Every structure is written in C-alpha cells, then in structure tokens.
XYZ file of C-alpha atoms in Angstrom:
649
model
C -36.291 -3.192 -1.463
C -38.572 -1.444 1.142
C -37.192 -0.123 4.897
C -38.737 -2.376 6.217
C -37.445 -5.302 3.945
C -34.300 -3.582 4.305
C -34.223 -3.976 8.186
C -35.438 -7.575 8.501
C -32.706 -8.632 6.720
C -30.113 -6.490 8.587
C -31.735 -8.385 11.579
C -31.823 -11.855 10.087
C -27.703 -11.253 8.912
C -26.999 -9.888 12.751
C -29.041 -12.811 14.506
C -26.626 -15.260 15.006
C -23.021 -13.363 15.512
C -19.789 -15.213 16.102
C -18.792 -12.380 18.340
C -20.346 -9.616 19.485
C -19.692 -6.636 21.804
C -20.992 -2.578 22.945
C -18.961 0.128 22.161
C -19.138 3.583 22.996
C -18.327 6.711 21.441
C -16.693 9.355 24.116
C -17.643 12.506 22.375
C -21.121 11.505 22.125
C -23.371 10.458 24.855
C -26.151 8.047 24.990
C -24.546 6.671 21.977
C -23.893 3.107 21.639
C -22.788 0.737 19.007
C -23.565 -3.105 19.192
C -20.520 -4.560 17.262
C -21.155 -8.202 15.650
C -18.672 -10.082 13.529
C -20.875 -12.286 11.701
C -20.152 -14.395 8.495
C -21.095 -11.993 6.061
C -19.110 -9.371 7.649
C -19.239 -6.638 10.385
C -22.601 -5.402 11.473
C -22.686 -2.309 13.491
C -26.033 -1.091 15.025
C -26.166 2.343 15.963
C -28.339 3.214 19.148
C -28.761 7.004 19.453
C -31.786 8.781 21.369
C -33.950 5.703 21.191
C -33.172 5.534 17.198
C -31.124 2.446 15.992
C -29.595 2.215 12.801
C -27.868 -0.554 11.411
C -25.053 -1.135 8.463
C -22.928 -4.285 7.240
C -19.291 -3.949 6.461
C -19.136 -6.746 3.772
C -16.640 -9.343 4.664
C -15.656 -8.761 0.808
C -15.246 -5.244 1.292
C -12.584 -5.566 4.092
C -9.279 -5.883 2.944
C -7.044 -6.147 6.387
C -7.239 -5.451 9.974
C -4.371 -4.907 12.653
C -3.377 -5.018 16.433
C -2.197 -2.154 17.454
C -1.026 -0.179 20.920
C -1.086 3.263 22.722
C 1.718 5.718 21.909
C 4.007 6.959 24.967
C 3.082 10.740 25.026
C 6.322 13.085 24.636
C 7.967 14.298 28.109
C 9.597 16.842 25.862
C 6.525 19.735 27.103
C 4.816 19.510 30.057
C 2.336 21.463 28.860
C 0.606 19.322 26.251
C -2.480 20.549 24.218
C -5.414 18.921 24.989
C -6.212 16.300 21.872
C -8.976 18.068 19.616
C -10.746 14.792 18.830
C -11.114 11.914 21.981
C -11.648 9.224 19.323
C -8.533 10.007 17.759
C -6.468 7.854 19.989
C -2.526 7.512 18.959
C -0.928 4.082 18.161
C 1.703 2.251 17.454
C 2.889 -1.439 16.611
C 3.196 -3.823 19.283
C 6.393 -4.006 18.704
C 7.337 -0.448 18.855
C 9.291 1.090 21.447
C 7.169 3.712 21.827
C 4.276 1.945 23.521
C 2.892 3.256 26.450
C 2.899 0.433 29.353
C 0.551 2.435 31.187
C -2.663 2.159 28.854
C -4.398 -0.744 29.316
C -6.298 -0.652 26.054
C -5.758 -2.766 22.880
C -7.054 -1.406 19.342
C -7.805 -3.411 16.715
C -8.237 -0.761 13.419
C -10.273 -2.813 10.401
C -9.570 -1.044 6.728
C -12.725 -1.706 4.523
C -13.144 -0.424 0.930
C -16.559 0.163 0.889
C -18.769 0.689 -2.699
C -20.342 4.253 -2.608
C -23.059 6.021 -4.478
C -22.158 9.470 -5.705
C -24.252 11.037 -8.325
C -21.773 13.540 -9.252
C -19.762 10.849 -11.057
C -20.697 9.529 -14.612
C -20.520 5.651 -13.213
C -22.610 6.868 -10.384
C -20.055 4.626 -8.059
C -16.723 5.266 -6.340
C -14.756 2.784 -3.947
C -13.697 4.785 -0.664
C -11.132 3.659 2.354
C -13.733 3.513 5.717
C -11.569 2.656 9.131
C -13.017 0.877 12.063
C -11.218 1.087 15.389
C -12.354 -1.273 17.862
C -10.847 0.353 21.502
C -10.877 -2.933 23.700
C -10.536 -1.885 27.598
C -13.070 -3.691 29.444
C -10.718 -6.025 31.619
C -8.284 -4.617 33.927
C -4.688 -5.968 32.649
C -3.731 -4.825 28.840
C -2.951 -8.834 28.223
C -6.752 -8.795 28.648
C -7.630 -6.741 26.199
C -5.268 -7.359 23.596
C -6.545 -11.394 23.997
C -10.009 -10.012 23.384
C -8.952 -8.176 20.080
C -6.732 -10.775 18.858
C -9.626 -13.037 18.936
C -11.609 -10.711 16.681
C -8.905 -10.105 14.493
C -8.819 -14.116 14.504
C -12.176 -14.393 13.891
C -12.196 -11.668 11.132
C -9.111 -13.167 9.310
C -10.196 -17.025 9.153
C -13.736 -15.173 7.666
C -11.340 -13.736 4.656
C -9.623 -16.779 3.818
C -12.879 -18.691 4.118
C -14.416 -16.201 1.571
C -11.897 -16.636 -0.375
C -11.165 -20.115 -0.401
C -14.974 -19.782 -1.632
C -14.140 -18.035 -4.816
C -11.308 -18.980 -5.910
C -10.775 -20.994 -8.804
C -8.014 -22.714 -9.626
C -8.325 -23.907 -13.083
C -7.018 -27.836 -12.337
C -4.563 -28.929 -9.580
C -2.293 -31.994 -9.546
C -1.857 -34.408 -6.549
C 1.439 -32.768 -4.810
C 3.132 -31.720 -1.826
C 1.200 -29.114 -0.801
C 3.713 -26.628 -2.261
C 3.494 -27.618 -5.976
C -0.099 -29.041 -5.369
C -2.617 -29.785 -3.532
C -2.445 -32.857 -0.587
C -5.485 -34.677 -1.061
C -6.684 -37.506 1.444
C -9.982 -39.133 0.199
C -12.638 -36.197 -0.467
C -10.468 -33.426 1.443
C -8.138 -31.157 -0.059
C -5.633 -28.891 1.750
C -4.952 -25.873 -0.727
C -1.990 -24.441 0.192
C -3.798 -20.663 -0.236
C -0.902 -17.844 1.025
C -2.941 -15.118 2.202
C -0.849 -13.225 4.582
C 2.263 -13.317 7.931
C -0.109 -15.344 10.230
C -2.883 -16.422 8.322
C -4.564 -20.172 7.794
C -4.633 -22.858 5.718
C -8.457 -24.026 5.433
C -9.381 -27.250 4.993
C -11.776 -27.909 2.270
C -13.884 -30.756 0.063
C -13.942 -28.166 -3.042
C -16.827 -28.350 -3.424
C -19.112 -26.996 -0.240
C -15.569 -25.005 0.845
C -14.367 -25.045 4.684
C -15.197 -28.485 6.441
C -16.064 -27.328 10.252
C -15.915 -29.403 13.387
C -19.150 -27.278 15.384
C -18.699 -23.886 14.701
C -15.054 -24.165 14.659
C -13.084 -24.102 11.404
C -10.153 -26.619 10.919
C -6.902 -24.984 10.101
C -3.137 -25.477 9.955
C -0.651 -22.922 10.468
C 0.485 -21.510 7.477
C 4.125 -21.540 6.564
C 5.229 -17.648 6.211
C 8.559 -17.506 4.412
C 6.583 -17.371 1.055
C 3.602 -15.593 1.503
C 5.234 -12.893 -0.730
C 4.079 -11.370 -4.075
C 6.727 -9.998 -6.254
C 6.055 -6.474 -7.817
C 7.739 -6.096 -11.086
C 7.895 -2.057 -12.014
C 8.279 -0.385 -14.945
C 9.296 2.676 -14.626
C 8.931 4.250 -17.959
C 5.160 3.156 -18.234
C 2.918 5.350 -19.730
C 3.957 9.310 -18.971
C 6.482 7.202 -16.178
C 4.396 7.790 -13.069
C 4.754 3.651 -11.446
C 7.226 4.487 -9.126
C 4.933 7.374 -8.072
C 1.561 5.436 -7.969
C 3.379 2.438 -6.248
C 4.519 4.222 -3.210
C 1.370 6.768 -2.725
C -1.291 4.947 -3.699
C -0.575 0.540 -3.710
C 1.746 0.637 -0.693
C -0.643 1.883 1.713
C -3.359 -0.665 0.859
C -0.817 -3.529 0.478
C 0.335 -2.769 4.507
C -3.421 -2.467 5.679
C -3.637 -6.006 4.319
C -0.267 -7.165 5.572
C 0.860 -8.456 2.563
C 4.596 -8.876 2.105
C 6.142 -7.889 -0.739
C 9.410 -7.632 -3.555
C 9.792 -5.554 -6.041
C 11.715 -5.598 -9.347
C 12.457 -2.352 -10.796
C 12.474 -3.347 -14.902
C 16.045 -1.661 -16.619
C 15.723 -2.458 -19.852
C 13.529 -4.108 -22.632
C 12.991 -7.799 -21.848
C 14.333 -7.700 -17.960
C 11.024 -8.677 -16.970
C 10.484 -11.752 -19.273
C 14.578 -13.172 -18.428
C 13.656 -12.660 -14.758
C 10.337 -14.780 -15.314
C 12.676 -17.505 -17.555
C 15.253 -18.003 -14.631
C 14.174 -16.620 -11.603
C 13.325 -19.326 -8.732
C 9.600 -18.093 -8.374
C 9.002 -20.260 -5.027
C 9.531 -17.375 -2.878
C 6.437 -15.285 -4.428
C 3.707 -18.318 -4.029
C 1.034 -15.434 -3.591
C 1.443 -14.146 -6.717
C 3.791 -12.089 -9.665
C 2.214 -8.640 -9.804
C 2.749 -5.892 -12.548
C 2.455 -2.211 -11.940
C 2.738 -0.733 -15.681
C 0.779 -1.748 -19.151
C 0.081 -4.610 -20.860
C 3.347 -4.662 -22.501
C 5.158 -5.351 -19.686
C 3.016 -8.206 -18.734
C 3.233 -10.293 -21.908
C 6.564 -10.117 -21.566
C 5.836 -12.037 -18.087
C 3.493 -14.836 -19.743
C 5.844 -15.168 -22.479
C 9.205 -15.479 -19.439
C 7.060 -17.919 -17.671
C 6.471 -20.154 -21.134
C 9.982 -20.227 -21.664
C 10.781 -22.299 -18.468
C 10.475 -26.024 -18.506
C 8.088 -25.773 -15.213
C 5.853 -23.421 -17.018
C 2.913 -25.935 -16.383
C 3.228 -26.134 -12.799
C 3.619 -22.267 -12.381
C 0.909 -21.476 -14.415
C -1.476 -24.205 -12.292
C 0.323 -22.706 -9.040
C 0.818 -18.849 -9.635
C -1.395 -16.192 -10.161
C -0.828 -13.360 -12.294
C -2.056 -9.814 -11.226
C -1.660 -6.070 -12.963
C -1.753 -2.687 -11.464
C -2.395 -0.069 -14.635
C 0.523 2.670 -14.954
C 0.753 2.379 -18.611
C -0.739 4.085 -21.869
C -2.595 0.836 -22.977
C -4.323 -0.766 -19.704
C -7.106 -3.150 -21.505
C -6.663 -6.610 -19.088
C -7.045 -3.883 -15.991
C -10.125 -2.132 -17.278
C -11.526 -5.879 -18.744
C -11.159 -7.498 -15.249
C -12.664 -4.651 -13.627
C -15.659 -4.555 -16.354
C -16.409 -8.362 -15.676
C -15.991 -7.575 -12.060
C -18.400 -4.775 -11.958
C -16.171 -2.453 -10.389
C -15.765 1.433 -11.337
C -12.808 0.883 -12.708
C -12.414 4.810 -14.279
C -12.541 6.580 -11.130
C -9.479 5.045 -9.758
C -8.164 2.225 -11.719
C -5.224 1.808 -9.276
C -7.254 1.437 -6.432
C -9.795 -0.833 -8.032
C -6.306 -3.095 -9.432
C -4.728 -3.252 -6.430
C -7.944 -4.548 -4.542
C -8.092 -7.304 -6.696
C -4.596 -8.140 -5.759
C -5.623 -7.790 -2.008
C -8.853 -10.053 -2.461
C -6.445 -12.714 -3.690
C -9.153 -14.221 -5.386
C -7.695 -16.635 -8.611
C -9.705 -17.023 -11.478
C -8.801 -18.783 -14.774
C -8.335 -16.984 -18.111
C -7.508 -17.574 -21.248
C -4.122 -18.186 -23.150
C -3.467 -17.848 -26.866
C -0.720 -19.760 -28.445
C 0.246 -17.416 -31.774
C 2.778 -18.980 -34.542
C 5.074 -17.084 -36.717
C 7.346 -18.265 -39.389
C 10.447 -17.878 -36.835
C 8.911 -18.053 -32.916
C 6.353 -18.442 -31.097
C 4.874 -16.550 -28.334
C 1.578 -16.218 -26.024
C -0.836 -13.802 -26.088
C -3.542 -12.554 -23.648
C -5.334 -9.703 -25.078
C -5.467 -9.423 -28.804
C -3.702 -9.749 -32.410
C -3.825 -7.142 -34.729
C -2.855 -6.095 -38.599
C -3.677 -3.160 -40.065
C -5.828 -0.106 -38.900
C -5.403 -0.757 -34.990
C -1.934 -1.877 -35.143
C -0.809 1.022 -36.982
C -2.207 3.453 -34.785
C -1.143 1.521 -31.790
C 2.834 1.132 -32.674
C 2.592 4.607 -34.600
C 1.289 6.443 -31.577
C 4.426 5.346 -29.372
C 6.207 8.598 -30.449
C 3.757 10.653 -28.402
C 3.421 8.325 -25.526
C 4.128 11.302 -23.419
C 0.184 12.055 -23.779
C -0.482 8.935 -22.146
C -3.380 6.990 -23.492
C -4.779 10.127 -25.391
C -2.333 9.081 -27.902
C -4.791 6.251 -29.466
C -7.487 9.103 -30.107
C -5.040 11.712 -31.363
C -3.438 9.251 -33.544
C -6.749 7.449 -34.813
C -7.981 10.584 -36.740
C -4.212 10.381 -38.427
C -4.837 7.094 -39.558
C -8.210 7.940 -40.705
C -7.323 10.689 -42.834
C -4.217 8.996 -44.596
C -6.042 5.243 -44.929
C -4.029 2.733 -45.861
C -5.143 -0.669 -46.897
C -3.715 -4.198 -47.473
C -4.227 -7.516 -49.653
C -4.247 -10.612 -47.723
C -5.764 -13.939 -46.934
C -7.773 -14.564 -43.151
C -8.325 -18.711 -42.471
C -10.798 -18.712 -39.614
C -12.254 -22.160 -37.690
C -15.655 -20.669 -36.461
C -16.659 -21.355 -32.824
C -19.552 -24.603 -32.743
C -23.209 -23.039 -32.257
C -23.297 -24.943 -29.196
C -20.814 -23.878 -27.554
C -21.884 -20.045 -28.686
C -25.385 -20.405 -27.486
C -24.030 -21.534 -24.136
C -22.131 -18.539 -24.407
C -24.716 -16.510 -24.725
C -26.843 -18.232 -21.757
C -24.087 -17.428 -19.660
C -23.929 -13.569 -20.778
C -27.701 -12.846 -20.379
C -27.787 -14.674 -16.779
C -24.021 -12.564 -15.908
C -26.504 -8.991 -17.548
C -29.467 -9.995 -15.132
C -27.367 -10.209 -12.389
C -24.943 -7.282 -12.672
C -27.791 -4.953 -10.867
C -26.696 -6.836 -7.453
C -22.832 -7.288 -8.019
C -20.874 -5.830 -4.399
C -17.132 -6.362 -4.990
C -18.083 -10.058 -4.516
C -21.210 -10.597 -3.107
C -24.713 -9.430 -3.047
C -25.268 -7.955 0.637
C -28.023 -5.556 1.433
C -27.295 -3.012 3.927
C -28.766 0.540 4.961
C -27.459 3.955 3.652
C -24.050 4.579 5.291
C -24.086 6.604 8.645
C -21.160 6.756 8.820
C -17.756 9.179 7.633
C -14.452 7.096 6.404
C -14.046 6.573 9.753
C -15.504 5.190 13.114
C -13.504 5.041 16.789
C -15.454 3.117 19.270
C -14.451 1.621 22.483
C -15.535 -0.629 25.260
C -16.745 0.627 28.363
C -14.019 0.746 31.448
C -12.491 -2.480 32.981
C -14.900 -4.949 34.319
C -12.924 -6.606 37.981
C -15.019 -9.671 37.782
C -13.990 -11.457 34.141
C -11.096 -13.673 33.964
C -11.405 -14.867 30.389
C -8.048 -16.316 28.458
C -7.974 -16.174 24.703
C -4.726 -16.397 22.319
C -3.773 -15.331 18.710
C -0.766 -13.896 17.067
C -0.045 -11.003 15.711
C 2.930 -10.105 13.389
C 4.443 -6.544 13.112
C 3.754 -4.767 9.859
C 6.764 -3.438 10.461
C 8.594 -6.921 9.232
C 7.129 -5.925 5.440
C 10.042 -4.954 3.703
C 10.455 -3.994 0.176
C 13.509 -5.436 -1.591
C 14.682 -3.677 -4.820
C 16.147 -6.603 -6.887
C 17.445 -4.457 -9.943
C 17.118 -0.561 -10.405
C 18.291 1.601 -12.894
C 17.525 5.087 -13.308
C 18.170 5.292 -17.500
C 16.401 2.239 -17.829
C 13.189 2.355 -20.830
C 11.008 0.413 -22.233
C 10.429 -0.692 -25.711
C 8.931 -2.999 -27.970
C 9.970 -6.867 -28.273
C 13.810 -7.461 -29.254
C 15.525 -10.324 -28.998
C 16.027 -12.548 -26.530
C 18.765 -14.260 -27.252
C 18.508 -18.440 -27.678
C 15.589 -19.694 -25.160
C 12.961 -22.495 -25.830
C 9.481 -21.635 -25.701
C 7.554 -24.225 -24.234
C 3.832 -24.580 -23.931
C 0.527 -26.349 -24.834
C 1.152 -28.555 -27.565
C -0.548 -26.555 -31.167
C -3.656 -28.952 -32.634
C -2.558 -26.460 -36.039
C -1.271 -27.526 -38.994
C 2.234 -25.868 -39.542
C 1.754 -22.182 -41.301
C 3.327 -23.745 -44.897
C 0.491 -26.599 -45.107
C -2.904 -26.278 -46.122
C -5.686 -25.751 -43.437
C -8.518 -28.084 -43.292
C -11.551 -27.558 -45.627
C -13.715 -27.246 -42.407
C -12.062 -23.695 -42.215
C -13.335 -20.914 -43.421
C -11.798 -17.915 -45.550
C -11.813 -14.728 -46.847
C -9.494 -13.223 -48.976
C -8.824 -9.383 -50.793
C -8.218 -6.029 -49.459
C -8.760 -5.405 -45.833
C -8.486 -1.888 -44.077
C -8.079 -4.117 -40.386
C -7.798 -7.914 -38.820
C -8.074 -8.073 -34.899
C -8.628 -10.902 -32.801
C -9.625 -9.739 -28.944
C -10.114 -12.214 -26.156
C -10.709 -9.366 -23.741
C -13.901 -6.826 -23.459
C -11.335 -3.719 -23.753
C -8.317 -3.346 -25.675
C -7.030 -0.490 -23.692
C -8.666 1.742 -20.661
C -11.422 3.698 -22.955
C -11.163 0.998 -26.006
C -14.534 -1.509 -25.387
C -13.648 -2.992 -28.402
C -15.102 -6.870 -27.390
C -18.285 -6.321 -25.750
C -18.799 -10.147 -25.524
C -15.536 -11.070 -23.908
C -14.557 -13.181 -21.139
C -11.680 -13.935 -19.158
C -12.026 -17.450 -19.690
C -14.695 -18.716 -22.514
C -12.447 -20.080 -25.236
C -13.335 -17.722 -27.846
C -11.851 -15.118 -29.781
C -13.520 -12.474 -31.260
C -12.173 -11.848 -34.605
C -13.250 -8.474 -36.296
C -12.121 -7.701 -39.918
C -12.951 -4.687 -41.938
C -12.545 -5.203 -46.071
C -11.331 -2.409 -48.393
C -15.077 -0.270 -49.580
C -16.041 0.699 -46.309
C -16.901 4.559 -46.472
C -15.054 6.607 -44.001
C -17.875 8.037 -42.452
C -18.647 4.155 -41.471
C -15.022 4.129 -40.669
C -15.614 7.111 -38.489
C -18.444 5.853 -36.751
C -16.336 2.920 -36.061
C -13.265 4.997 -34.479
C -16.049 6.538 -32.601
C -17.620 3.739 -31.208
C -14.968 1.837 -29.543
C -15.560 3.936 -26.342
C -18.430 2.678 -25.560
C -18.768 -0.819 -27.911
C -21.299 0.896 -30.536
C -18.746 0.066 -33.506
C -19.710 -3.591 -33.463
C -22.843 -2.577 -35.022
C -21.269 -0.472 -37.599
C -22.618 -1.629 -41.322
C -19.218 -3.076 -42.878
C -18.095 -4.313 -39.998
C -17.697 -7.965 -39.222
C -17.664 -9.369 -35.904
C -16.624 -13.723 -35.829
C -16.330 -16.368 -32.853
C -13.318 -18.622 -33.836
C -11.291 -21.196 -32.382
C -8.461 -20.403 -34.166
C -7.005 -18.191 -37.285
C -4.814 -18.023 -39.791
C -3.824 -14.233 -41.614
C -1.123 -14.178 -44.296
C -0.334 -10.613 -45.650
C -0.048 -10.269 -49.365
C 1.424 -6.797 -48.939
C 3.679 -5.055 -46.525
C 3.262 -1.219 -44.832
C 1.455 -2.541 -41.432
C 2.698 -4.359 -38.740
C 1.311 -7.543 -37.092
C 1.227 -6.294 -33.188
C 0.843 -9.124 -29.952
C -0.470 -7.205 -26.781
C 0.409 -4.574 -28.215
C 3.975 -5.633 -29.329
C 5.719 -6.003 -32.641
C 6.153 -9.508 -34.174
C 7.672 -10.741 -37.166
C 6.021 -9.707 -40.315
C 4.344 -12.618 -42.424
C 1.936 -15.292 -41.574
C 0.669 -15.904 -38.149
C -1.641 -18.384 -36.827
C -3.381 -18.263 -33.418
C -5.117 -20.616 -31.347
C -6.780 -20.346 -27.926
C -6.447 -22.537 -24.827
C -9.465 -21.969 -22.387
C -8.432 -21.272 -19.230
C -4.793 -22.210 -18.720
C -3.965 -19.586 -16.694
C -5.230 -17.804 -13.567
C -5.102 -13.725 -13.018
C -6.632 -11.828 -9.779
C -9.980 -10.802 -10.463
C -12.697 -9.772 -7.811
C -16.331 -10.590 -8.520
C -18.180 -13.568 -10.393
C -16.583 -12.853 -13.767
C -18.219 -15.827 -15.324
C -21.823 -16.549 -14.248
C-alpha cells in the first residue's frame, strides 16, 4: 500500500467519528492532536508545523481504559521541585483520598497493546504496552470534565464488547435464563457476555451482532458479582517461576483491563481437578484461567468432566492458559493460529487473549483405557515422544530444554515396541474442506492484527502520549453520565496455599464418575469395524496431536486446528535409519519432520493402539495413563478456550 493509499484510508476510517475532540501537548507548541473515537478504534491526527500525521489505535489492540483524578501535592516541603516532564501529570483513583479538590481536570488513561515491527527480532514482531492520557479541562467545574471523559470511556467500552460480541463463538447455546443460557425472544438473543465491573450486555441477532436503535447501541446493565475469572496457580511449574510471572507481569495487564479476579494456589497433585469436580463455578462466569503447563490444565478438563453439569459448563465457561510450565504447546498453538509472536513474550501474548475475552470452540478427545477414562486436548503418545517426555521430568529444573537434552538420550539408546494401531481415516471430503480452509487461513495471515486487518501509518509515537484539552470554556453547559468503578475494589483471594506443595503426574483420585459425550466406539475387548484400518509390527513411536505444537518449540502438527475434528496421527515403524530419525528430532522445531522419508503422517477420526510389549509409557497431555490398550475419539468443538484472532478461516 502506497502513502497516499495509506492516507485515504486513515481519512475514510476518521470521517465519521462518534466523538471527537483537540488536544494539546504543553511542552510543545503549535502542536495539536485531533482525537476521534471511531468504530475501528482511536484515531489521533498529529498537526505539527503545518505537517499532519495520522495513526489508528485498533479497537482490538486496546485492552482497558480508566477514570482517573489529580493527586493532592505533599505539604510536607514547601519547596517542591519543579516536575521535569508537564505531561507527566500525577493521579489517583476517584476514590482515593488523596485527590486534589482543587484541579478541575479529569484523565481518562487508555492501555493499548500495540503490534510492532522490530527487525532485530527473528519473528520480526513484538507486542508493546502504548498509554494514552486524555487530560479533559475544557469546562469550568471538575463534574464537567469528568462527564466528558466518562462518556469516552463509555463510548470506548461499549466499542470492546461490541467487538467482541463480534468474535466470539460460542460453540451452541441452550434456551436459559440468561445465566446458564442465553434469553432468546424471536430473532434476538441477549448473551449474557461478562466483560468487566461496569460493563454491558449487548443485544444481538447472532448473526449481524449489536442491533442499534440510530446510532445508539441497546444495552442492559450488567450484573457485577460474577464478572470474575478464577486463576488457578501452580507453583512448581516449570523451573517454579508462576507466582513470579503472575504478580510482575499478568497482574498489571489484568488491572488496566479491570478485570476481577481469584486465585487458587494448587498444593498438591490433583487439587486443581477436585476443585473443578466440586467447586460452585458460578462465581467465575468470565472464565477458569491457568497460569502453569499443560499438565495442570488437563487436570481442569478432566475436574470439569467429572461433574454432572459438565455440559452446561463447558457450553457456558471458557477455558484460558497463561504458560509457566516446561511443556506450553495449547499456549504457543493458540498463539500460532492467532498470528501472534508468541516467543518474544508468551506471557504477555497469553494473558491478552484472556483480556480480549474472545471464546472460540476447540476440540475435545474422549480416550478409553481398560480401567478409566479421561479427556484429552493436546495429544496421545507411546513410545519415542512419551519416553522422552516422562523421562525428562528428572531435569525439569532446565525448563523446556529438557525435551532437547533428553531427545539425543533417547536417540542414542533406541528402544522399540511390538504392537497393533486401529485407525478410522478422516472422509476425503471432509479433508479437502480442510484443506480449503488452510490455504484461504495461509493467504490471509499477511494481514492478521491481533484481530483485525486495520491499516494505519508508521507509529509517531513513544509507549506513551499525554494530551489535554485546552483551558475551561465559560459558555458550555453540557450534562453527560457514566460510571466508573474503583480498580481499587479488584481483590485477589487466595483460596488454598501451601508453600511445600508440588506437582506430579496423574494419581488417583479417589471414586468419582467421569461423565461426558457418549463414545460411538466399540468397547476396547471387541473387534473394530472392517471399515478401520490397521497396521501392526514394531514401531519406534505412535502420537496422535490435535494441536499445531506439542510444547513451546515442538511444531509437531503443522496442519492443526483448534477446532476441525481431526487428529493427526503420526507413527514411525521399527527400520527407520537414525539419521532419518535424526532429521526427525531435528525437525520438530520448525515442522520439517513431517516430510521425513519413514515417517507417516494420518487424518483419523478415531484410534485404537494395543501394546504387545511393555518398556514405554502411554502419556495424555503429557500425563501417565494406565498401560495397555487405549482408544481415542474426537468431539469437534465441545469446548471453548480464549483465543485472539480468526483461528479458523
């Protein structure tokens, strides 16, 4: 796209704004910034010496924005330094104590996390925080102002719920109350979307998204005792850094969106999955989010299958995952399918996705031993990658190095193993529109934002801009409400803590029924159909993925989705040389291996693997199951994770 192309369609974006006002920049003269909250997000046009520039804050970039208040200055020195920076202006809540009744102004700070080019780094892209502070003092009285920037902020936040009302999608809903459901009255449904402490319900057809009377969107106050998300922690994650990331680096972004919060500290193996089985999960309607690895989050899916509700909290709650662990591969999958540069900061890049609060369905795998059953969501392996995966665990220290290191063990003392592998192959039809799907999601990647496609100009500006309105005007007398409510009131409530607490694989649970999609399989001591396919001898590996990535630098699925009904099954027969084997080691980095010669790569429905000889384990998400037959079958979509982006074209 030219300049020129470039600034007609900053112009045709900026024409029509919803609101729109001139700020100034003190410390610069004959500088002025036309503000305009339009739908697509904030425009800001620069006017500087006769040059204008313009940018566009995406709406899908902007994660939160906040009232806020002059500080009282200290009496305790009379003489105070002068401030070094004028557009560094000091603020509190409004309902601090500390507020200074004598300036008129109201600020209304917006926290964006705009997409940046950076050559320097190998994904040439980096997420960084950019802070706009809107300085509102044109009227004489401070109730004024603060009406004029709670009507931004009012403006801004029904955008973000619109947006994403827009993208969300729910896999099925139920007629309900509007708690366990959706109301419905004729074509319009009222989703009852928790989005933060004073947002909006948005009325909807879902189909063409918010139903407007003029240019006025129709909402309903939202109720606020359960817009929480509960954060369950493990502690012992990885090299045992959560607590650590949580309070540095997901805190800060979860109070710039003004998201309430509790959080479960995990104290021992399986706390997580008895808190999903009897925990009453109404008070966390926004979601159940997991700082740690994937282990700690099947033993979520698997808690939540063991209740006898689990089909109205899988159709009602949304499942999100922060990466502190050794083996991150749904993180570094939803980012892939997202688009985001996931390896610079996978934290960050998570814990937007929790922000964005955008649902979107994925797959669930129901897997069959001779004793339980139990859920999957990433993968089931035998052999090769399940050796190295459990065998590493004694130098999880290393973090996820400890799949490399441990690889080149395996490699050198191969083992291999007699068995049988049942496979139902996925339809052609269904692969080839499969395949239309992943060419038109490869053309389109190019233009991925976050969420959108927006074009804007090359940033002018730092990670942050201070403008403000020019001094009171004595001849407006305009009244405007909203609400604002305190960040302060986000409190963080430890449910369980314990400071020798670790994590380990699956042990036993004790009695509990596992509920669940009813299995279409045969039971594993009857014969499988003679539409099935099979393969039988010496194998060095068996792994089914449903994911693009296994872990955080393991592409081992390249044609994964979240939510396409396939698995990928890849099995590897005794014969292959080891400088093949090599090659494939090698290759899961970057997805290469798939192409390795002895190598084979199936779309199935459903499998069935029964061991001949023991030495290996059979590993779920990365967890140990009973040894012996297993069976696995997948159930498109039946559950919903936060994901940013168009992860399915």
């Amino acid at each position: 796209m030219t300049g020129a192309n470039l600034s007609e369609d900053l112009e045709k974006y900026c024409a029509k704004p919803m609101l729109e006002e001139t700020f100034y920049i003190l410390s610069k003269k004959n500088c002025v910034y036309r503000v305009k909250l339009i739908e697509k997000g904030l425009c800001l046009q620069k006017e500087y010496n006769g040059v204008v520039k313009s940018e566009i804050i995406s709406i899908d970039d902007i994660i939160g924005c906040r009232c806020m208040r002059g500080k009282r200055l200290s009496n305790n020195c009379v003489c105070r330094p002068i401030q070094a920076k004028f557009n560094d202006p000091k603020v509190v809540d409004l309902k601090s104590q500390d507020i200074d009744e004598n300036d008129i102004s109201a600020y209304l700070y917006i926290y964006a996390y705009v997409l940046k080019n950076l050559k320097l780094l190998k994904s040439g892209q980096k997420r960084e925080k950019m802070t706009v502070t809107l300085r509102f003092r044109g009227f004489e009285r401070y109730e004024d102002n603060m009406k004029e920037a709670q009507k931004w902020k009012s403006t801004l936040k029904t955008l973000m719920v619109n947006r994403k009302m827009a993208l969300s999608r729910k896999r099925s809903w139920e007629e309900g109350d509007g708690v366990n459901g959706p109301l419905t009255n004729g074509n319009m449904l009222v989703i009852p979307l928790i989005v933060s402490s004073d947002d909006y319900i948005i009325l909807c057809d879902g189909v063409n998204g918010a139903l407007t009377n003029g240019n006025m969107l129709v909402m309903n106050p939202c109720v606020t005792s359960d817009n929480k998300i509960l954060i369950v922690l493990n502690p012992k994650s990885g090299v045992g850094k959560a607590r650590e990331f949580f309070q540095s680096r997901v805190v800060p972004i979860l109070t710039d969106a003004e998201i309430d919060y509790d959080v479960h500290v995990t104290s021992c193996p399986n706390d997580a999955r008895n808190l999903m089985r009897k925990a009453d999960l109404s008070k966390w309607k926004r979601g159940i989010v997991v700082l740690g690895g994937d282990g700690i989050l099947y033993e979520i899916i698997n808690g939540l299958m063991e209740r006898p509700d689990w089909l109205n909290v899988l159709q009602t709650i949304t499942l999100g995952i922060v990466p502190c662990g050794s083996g991150n591969g749904l993180a570094k999958s939803i980012s892939h399918m997202s688009q985001e540069p996931h390896d610079q900061n996978p934290v960050l890049v998570s814990t937007l996705n929790i922000v964005q609060g955008v649902s979107t369905p994925m797959d669930l795998i129901r897997a069959q031993t001779k004793s339980q059953v139990v859920f999957s969501f990433l993968s089931i392996g035998w052999g090769l990658l399940a050796d190295i995966d459990i065998e590493s665990e004694r130098i999880r220290a290393v973090g996820s190095q400890r799949f490399a290191i441990w690889s080149m063990a395996r490699l050198i003392g191969l083992r291999t193993y007699q068995g049988t592998l049942s496979f139902l192959r996925v339809p052609e039809h269904k692969l080839s529109e499969h395949r239309k799907r992943s060419v038109v999601h490869s053309m389109s990647s190019q233009s991925l934002n976050f969420l959108s496609p927006l074009p804007s100009s090359k940033s002018f500006h730092s990670d942050s801009i201070d403008l403000e309105t020019e001094t009171p005007r004595t001849d407006c007398t305009i009244s405007r409400h909203d609400s604002f409510h305190s960040v302060a009131s986000v409190k963080s409530s430890f449910h369980s803590t314990g400071a020798g607490s670790s994590y380990q694989s699956l042990h036993e649970v004790g009695p509990v029924t596992m509920y669940g999609p009813t299995s279409v399989l045969p039971p594993l001591h009857q014969s499988l159909p003679s539409t099935w396919e099979v393969v039988e001898g010496e194998f060095i590996m068996v792994h089914a993925a449903y994911q693009s990535h296994l872990a955080g630098d393991c592409y081992f699925s390249p044609r994964s989705e979240l939510y396409d009904g396939i698995m990928w099954l890849f099995y590897i027969k005794a014969g292959i040389s080891r400088n093949n084997l090599f090659h494939f080691l090698l290759g899961l980095a970057s997805g290469s291996h798939v192409k390795v010669p002895g190598v084979e790569m199936v779309p199935v429905q459903a499998f069935r693997l029964v061991p001949h000889s023991t030495g290996s384990y059979i590993v779920v998400d990365g967890e140990v199951v009973e040894y012996g037959p297993i069976q696995a079958e997948i159930f498109p979509g039946f559950m919903n994770v936060f994901a940013t982006g168009d992860t399915k074209s």
